[in-house]
Short mmCIF file of C-alpha atoms in Angstrom, two decimals:
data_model
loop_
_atom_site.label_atom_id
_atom_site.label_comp_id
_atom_site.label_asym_id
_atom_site.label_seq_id
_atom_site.Cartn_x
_atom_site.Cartn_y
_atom_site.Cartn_z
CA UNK H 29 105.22 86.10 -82.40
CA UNK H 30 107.12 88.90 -83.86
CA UNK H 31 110.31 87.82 -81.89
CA UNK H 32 109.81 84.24 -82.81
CA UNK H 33 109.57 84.89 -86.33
CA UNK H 34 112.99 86.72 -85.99
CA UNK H 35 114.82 84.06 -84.69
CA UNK H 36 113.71 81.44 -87.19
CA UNK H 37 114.86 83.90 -89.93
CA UNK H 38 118.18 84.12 -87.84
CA UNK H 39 118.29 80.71 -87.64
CA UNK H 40 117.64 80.00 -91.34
CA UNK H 41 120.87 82.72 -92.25
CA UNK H 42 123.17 80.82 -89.90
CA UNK H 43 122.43 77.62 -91.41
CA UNK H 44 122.31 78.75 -95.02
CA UNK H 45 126.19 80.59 -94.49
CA UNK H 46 127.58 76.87 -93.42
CA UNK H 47 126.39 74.83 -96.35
CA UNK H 48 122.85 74.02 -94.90
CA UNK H 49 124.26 72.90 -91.28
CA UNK H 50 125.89 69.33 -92.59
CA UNK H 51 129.39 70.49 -93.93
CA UNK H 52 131.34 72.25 -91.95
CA UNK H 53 133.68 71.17 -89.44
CA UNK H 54 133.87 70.52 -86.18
CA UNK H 55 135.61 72.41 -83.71
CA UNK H 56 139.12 70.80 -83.78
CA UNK H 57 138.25 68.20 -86.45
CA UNK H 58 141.49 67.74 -89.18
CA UNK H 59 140.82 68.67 -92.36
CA UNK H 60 142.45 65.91 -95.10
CA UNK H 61 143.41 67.28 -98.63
CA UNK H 62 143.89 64.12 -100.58
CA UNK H 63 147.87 64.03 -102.33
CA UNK H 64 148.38 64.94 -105.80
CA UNK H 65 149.35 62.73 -108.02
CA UNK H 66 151.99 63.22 -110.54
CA UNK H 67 151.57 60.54 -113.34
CA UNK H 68 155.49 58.83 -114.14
CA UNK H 69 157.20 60.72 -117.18
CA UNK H 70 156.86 58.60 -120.06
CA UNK H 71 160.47 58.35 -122.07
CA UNK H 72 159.22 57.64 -125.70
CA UNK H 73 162.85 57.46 -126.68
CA UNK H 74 163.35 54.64 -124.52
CA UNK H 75 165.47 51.91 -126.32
CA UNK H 76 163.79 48.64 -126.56
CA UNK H 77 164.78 45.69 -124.06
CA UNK H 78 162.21 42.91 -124.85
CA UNK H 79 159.88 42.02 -127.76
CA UNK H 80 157.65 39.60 -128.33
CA UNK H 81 158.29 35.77 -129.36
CA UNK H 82 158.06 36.00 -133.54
CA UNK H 83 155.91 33.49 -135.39
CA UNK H 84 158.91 32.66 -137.70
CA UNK H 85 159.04 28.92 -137.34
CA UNK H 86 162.20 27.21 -136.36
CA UNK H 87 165.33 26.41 -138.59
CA UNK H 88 163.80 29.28 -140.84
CA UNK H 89 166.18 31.82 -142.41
CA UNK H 90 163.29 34.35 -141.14
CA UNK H 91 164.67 33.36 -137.60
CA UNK H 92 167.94 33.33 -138.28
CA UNK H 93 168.13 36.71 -139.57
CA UNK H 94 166.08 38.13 -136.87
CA UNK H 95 168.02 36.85 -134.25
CA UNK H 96 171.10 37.79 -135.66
CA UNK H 97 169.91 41.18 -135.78
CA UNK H 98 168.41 41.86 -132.72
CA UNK H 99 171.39 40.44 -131.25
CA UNK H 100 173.78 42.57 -132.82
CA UNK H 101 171.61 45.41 -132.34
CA UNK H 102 171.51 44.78 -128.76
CA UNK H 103 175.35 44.59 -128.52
CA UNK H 104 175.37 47.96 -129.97
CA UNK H 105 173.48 49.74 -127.55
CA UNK H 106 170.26 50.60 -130.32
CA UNK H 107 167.03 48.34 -128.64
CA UNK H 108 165.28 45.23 -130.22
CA UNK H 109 163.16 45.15 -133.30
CA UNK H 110 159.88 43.77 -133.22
CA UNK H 111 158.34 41.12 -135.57
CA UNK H 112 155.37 43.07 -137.60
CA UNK H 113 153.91 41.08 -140.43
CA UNK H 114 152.78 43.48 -142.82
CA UNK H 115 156.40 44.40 -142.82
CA UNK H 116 156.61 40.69 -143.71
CA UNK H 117 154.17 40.74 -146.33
CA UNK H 118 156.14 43.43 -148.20
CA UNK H 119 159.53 41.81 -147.56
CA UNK H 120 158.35 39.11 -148.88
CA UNK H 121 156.33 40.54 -152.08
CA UNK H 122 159.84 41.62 -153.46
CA UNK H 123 161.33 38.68 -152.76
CA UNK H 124 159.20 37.22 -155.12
CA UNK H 125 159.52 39.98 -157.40
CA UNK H 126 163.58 39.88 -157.51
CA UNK H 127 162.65 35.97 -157.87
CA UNK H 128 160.73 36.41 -160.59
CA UNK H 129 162.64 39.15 -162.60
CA UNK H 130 165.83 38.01 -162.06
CA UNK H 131 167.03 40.83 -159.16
CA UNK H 132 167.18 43.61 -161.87
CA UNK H 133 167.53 46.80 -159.65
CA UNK H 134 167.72 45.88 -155.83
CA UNK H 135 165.12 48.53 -154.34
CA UNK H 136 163.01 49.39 -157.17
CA UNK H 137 160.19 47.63 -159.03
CA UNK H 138 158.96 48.06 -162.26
CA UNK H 139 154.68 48.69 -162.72
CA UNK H 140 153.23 46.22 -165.22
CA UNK H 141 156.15 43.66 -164.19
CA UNK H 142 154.61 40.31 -162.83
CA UNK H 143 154.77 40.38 -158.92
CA UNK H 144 155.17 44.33 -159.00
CA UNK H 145 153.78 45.55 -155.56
CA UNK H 146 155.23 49.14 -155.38
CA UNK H 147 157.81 51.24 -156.58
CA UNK H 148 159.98 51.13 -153.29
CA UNK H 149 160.01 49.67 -149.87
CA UNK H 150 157.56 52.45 -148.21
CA UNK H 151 154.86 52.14 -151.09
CA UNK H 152 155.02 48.27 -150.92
CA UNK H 153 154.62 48.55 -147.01
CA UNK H 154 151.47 50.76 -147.36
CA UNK H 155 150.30 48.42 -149.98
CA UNK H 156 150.30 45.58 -147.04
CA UNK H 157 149.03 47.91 -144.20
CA UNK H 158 151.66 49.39 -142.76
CA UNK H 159 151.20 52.97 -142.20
CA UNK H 160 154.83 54.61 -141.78
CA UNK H 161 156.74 57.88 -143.34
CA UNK H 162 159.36 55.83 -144.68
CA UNK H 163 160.70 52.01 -144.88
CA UNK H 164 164.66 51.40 -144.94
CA UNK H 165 165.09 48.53 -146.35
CA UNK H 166 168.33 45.93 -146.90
CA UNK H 167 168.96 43.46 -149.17
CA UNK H 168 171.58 41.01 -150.10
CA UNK H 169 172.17 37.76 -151.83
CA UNK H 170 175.01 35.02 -152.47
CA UNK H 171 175.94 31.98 -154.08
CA UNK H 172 174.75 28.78 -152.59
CA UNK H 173 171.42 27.34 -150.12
CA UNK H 174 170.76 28.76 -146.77
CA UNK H 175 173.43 31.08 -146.26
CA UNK H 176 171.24 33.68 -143.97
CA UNK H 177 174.06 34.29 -141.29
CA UNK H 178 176.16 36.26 -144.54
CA UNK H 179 173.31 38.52 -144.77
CA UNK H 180 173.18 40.46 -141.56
CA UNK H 181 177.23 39.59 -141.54
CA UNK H 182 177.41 41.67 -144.82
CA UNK H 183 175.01 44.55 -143.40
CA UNK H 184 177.38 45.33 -140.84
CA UNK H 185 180.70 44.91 -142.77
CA UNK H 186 179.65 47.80 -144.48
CA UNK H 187 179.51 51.59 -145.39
CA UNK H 188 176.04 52.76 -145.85
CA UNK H 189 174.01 49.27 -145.07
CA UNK H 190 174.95 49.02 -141.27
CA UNK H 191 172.83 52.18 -140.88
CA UNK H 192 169.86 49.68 -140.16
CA UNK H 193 171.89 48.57 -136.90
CA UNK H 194 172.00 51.77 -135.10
CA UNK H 195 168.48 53.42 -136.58
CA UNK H 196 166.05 54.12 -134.39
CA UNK H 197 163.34 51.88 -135.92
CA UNK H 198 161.09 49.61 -133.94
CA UNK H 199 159.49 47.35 -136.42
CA UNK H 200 160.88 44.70 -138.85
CA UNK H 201 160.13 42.48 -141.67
CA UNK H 202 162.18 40.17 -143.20
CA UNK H 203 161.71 37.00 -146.29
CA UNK H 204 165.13 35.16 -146.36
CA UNK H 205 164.88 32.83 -148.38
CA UNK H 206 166.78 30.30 -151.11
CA UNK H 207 165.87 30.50 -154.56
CA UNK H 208 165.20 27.55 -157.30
CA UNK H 209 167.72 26.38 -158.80
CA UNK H 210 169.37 28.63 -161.49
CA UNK H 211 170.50 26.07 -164.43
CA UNK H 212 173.99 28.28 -164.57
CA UNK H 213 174.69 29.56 -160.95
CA UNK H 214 172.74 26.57 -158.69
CA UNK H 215 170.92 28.25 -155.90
CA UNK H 216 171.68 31.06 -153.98
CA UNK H 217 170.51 33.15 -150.80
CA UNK H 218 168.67 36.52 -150.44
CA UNK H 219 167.47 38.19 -147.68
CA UNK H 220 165.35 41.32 -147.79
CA UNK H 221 164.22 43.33 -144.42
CA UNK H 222 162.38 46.28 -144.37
CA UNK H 223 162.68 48.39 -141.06
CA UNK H 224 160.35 51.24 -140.19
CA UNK H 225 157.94 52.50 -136.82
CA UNK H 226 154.62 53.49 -136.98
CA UNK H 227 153.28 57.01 -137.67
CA UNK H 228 152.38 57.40 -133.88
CA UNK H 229 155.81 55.94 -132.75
CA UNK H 230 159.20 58.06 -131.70
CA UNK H 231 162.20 56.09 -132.24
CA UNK H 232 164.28 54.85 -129.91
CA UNK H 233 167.73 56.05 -128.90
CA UNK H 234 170.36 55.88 -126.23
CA UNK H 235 171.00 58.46 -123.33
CA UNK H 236 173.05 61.53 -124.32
CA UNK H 237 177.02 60.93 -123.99
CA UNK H 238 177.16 57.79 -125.65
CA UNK H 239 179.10 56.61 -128.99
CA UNK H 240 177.90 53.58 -130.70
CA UNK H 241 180.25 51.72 -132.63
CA UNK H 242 181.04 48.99 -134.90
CA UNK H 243 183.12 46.75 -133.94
CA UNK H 244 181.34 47.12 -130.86
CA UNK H 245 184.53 46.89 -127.67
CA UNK H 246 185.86 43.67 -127.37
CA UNK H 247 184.82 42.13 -130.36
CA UNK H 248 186.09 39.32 -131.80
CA UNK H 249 186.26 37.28 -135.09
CA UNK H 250 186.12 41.17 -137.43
CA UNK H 251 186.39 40.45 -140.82
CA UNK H 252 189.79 41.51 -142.36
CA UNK H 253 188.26 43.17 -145.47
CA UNK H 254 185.38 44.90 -147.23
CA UNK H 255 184.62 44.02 -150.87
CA UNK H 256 184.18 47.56 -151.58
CA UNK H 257 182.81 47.13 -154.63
CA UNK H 258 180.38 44.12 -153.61
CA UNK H 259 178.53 46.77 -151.79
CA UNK H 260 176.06 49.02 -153.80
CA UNK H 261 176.10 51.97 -153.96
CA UNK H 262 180.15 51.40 -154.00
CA UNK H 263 181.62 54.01 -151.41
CA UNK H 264 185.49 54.88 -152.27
CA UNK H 265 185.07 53.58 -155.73
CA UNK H 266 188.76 53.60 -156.73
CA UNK H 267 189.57 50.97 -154.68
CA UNK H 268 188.53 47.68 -155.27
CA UNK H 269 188.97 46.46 -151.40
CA UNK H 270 189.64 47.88 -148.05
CA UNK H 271 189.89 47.10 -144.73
CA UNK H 272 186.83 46.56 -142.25
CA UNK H 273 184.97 50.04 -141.48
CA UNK H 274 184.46 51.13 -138.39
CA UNK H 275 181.64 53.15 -137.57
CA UNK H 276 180.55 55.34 -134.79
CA UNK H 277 177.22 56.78 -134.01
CA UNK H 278 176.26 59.79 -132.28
CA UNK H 279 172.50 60.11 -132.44
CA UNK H 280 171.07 60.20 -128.51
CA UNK H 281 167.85 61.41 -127.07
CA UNK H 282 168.62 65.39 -127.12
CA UNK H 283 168.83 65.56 -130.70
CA UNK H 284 165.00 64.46 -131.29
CA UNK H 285 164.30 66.20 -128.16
CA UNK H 286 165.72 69.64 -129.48
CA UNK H 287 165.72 68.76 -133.37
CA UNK H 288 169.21 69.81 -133.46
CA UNK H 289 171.90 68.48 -136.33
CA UNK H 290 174.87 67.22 -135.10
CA UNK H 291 178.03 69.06 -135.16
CA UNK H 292 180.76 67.12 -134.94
CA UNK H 293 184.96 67.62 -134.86
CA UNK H 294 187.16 65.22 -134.69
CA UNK H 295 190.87 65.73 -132.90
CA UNK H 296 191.41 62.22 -133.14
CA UNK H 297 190.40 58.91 -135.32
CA UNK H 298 192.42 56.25 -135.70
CA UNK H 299 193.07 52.62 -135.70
CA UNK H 300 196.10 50.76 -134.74
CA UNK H 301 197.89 47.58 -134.48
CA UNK H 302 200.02 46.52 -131.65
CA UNK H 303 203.22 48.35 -131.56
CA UNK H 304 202.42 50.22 -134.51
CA UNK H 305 201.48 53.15 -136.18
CA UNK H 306 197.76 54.12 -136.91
CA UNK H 307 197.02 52.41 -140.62
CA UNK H 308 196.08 54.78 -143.40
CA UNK H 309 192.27 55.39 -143.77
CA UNK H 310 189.52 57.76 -145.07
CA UNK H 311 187.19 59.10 -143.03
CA UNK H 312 183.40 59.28 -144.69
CA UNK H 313 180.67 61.00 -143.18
CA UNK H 314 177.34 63.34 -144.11
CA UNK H 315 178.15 66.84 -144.13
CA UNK H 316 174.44 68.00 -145.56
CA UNK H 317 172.63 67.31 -142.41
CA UNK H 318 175.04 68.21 -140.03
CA UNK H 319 178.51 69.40 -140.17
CA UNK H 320 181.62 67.30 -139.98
CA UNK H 321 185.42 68.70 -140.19
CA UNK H 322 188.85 66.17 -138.94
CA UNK H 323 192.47 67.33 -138.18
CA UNK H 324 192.65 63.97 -140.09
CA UNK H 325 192.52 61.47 -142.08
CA UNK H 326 191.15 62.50 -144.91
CA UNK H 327 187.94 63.55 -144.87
CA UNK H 328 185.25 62.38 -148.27
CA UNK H 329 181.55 64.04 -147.92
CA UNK H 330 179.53 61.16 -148.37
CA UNK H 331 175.66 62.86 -148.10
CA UNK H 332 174.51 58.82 -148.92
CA UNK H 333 175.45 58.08 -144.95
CA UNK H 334 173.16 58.70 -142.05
CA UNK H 335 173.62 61.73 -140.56
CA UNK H 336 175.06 61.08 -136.85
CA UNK H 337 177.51 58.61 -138.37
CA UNK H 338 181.37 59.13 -138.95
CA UNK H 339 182.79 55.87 -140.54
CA UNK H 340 186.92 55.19 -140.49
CA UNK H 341 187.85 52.92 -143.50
CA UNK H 342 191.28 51.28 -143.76
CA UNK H 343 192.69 51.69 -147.48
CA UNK H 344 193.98 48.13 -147.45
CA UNK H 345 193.24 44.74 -145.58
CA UNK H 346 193.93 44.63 -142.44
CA UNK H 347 195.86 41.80 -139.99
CA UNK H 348 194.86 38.60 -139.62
CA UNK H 349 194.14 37.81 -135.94
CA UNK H 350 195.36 41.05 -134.75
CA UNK H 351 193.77 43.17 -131.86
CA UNK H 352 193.15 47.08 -132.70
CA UNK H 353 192.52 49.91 -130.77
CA UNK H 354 190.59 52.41 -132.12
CA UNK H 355 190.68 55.68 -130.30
CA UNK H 356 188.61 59.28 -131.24
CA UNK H 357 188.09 62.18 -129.47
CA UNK H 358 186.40 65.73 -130.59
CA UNK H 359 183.53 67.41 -129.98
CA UNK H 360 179.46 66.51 -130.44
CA UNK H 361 177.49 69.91 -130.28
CA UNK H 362 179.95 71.84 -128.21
CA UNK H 363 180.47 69.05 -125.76
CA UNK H 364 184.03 67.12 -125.39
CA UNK H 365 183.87 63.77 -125.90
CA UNK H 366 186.31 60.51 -126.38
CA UNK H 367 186.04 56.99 -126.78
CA UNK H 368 188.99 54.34 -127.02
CA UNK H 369 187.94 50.85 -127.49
CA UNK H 370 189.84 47.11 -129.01
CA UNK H 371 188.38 44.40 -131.08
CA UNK H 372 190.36 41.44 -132.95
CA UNK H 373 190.30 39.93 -136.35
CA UNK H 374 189.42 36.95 -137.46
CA UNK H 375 191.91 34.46 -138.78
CA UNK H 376 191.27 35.18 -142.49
#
């Protein structure tokens, strides 16, 4: 008995060391560790390539404008926009309120005025419920009925309002719309869009290395001048016109990544005719956030531009159906970069 009872006992260890007898493994048998997984890296900087249909109906100036946009945005390299209707709602609250009062300052509203929904774009977005840091918002407005393709034209001939084109927003809202009839002036146009991205959002950007720029290469039909003083605030306010600007961009991904501020010198900027010389220009940019220095033209510190953004403007008109080649080259951050690129006029 004694001897049985140690062998049961012996028994009992054996099985107890291997997991009660059921989970070890055979002599011979393979073992299979299952793979790891390594979920796909997520680029939230990834520009934007499709939206979603928008519920502006057709024939609409709310369509038109959108379109225009999204396809201008897309020929600069900055993603689509997509349609978000509280965005809408506010765009379309100061409408009303510009309407109403007579478009007495562009941005800003008055409390106790009728149709008064905020004090500027972001508080009129929250008011509608849109969450967001901040709301950019664009407006403009001209004589005569349905004349929506001048807005987003007018946007990017421009200084400081073509800054909606290459932001890294993802949402917009727009109200274009023509006004009753004005017993002096008739009826005119305005358009008002309001661009933002959620609170949860990162904004979207292109890979590191590239220039954005307006005229984008190979444009065609450029306006010959800017109304300088049409645009408000007025940039270069002793002259009363200029030539087109031409704006580049040099926000990319590593500057959200890092948080840096650009640094930027320029060798080279300039813009020339066929056979000619490079036409006299000023150079604007935002030297606050970020630093900006040119062997030339010369240079105006202009902290009302985005950062990221130098802009070239020609101190008179320029040729009528003419092709120009703009060329630049410097340095972004330490890093050598160039760009040469042509667009052409339009015929007046």
């Amino acid at each position: 008995m004694g001897n049985r009872n140690k062998l049961a006992l012996s028994l009992l260890f054996t099985l107890t060391a291997c997991g009660g007898g059921g989970g070890g493994s055979a002599p011979g048998q393979q073992v299979i560790t299952p793979p790891v997984v390594t979920p796909p890296v997520v680029d939230v900087n990834e520009l934007v390539s499709t939206v979603a249909t928008p519920t502006y109906a057709a024939g609409t100036g709310n369509i038109a404008v959108f379109n225009a946009i999204n396809a201008l945005r897309d020929k600069l390299g900055s993603g689509l926009l997509s349609q978000n209707t509280a965005l809408d709602q506010a765009a379309l609250a100061h409408w009303n309120y510009l309407d109403i009062n007579t478009i007495v300052s562009l941005h800003s509203e008055t409390e106790g005025k009728r149709g008064f929904t905020g004090v500027d774009a972001t508080a009129r977005a929250k008011a509608a419920g849109y969450t967001s840091a901040y709301v950019d918002e664009v407006i403009f407005g001209t004589n005569g009925a349905d004349n929506f393709a001048g807005c987003v034209a007018s946007w990017a001939n421009s200084v400081y309002h073509i800054g909606v084109l290459f932001s890294g927003m993802r949402d917009i809202g727009i109200s274009a719309l023509t006004t009753k009839d004005d017993p002096v002036f008739g009826k005119y146009t305005v358009c008002v869009a309001d661009f933002s991205m959620g609170t949860s959002k990162s904004e979207q950007l292109p890979a590191d290395g590239t220039i954005r720029t307006y005229p984008y290469a190979d444009q065609t039909g450029v306006p010959i001048v800017f109304y300088n003083q049409a645009e408000s605030p007025t940039p270069l306010p002793d002259y009363q016109e200029l030539g087109t600007p031409v704006t580049l961009n040099f926000k990319t991904k590593s500057f959200v990544a890092a948080g840096a501020k650009p640094s930027i010198t320029i060798s080279q900027l300039s813009i020339t005719p066929p056979g000619g010389q490079p036409v006299a220009a000023r150079i604007l940019a935002n030297t606050t956030n970020g630093s900006v220095s040119t062997s030339g033209p010369e240079l105006t510190r202009d902290d009302r531009m985005a950062a990221y953004t130098v802009t070239i403007v020609p101190v008179t008109r320029m040729l009528a159906n003419t092709i120009y080649t703009v060329s630049f080259s410097g340095m972004v951050n330490g890093a050598t970069v160039s760009k040469s690129w042509k667009f052409t006029t339009a015929a007046n």
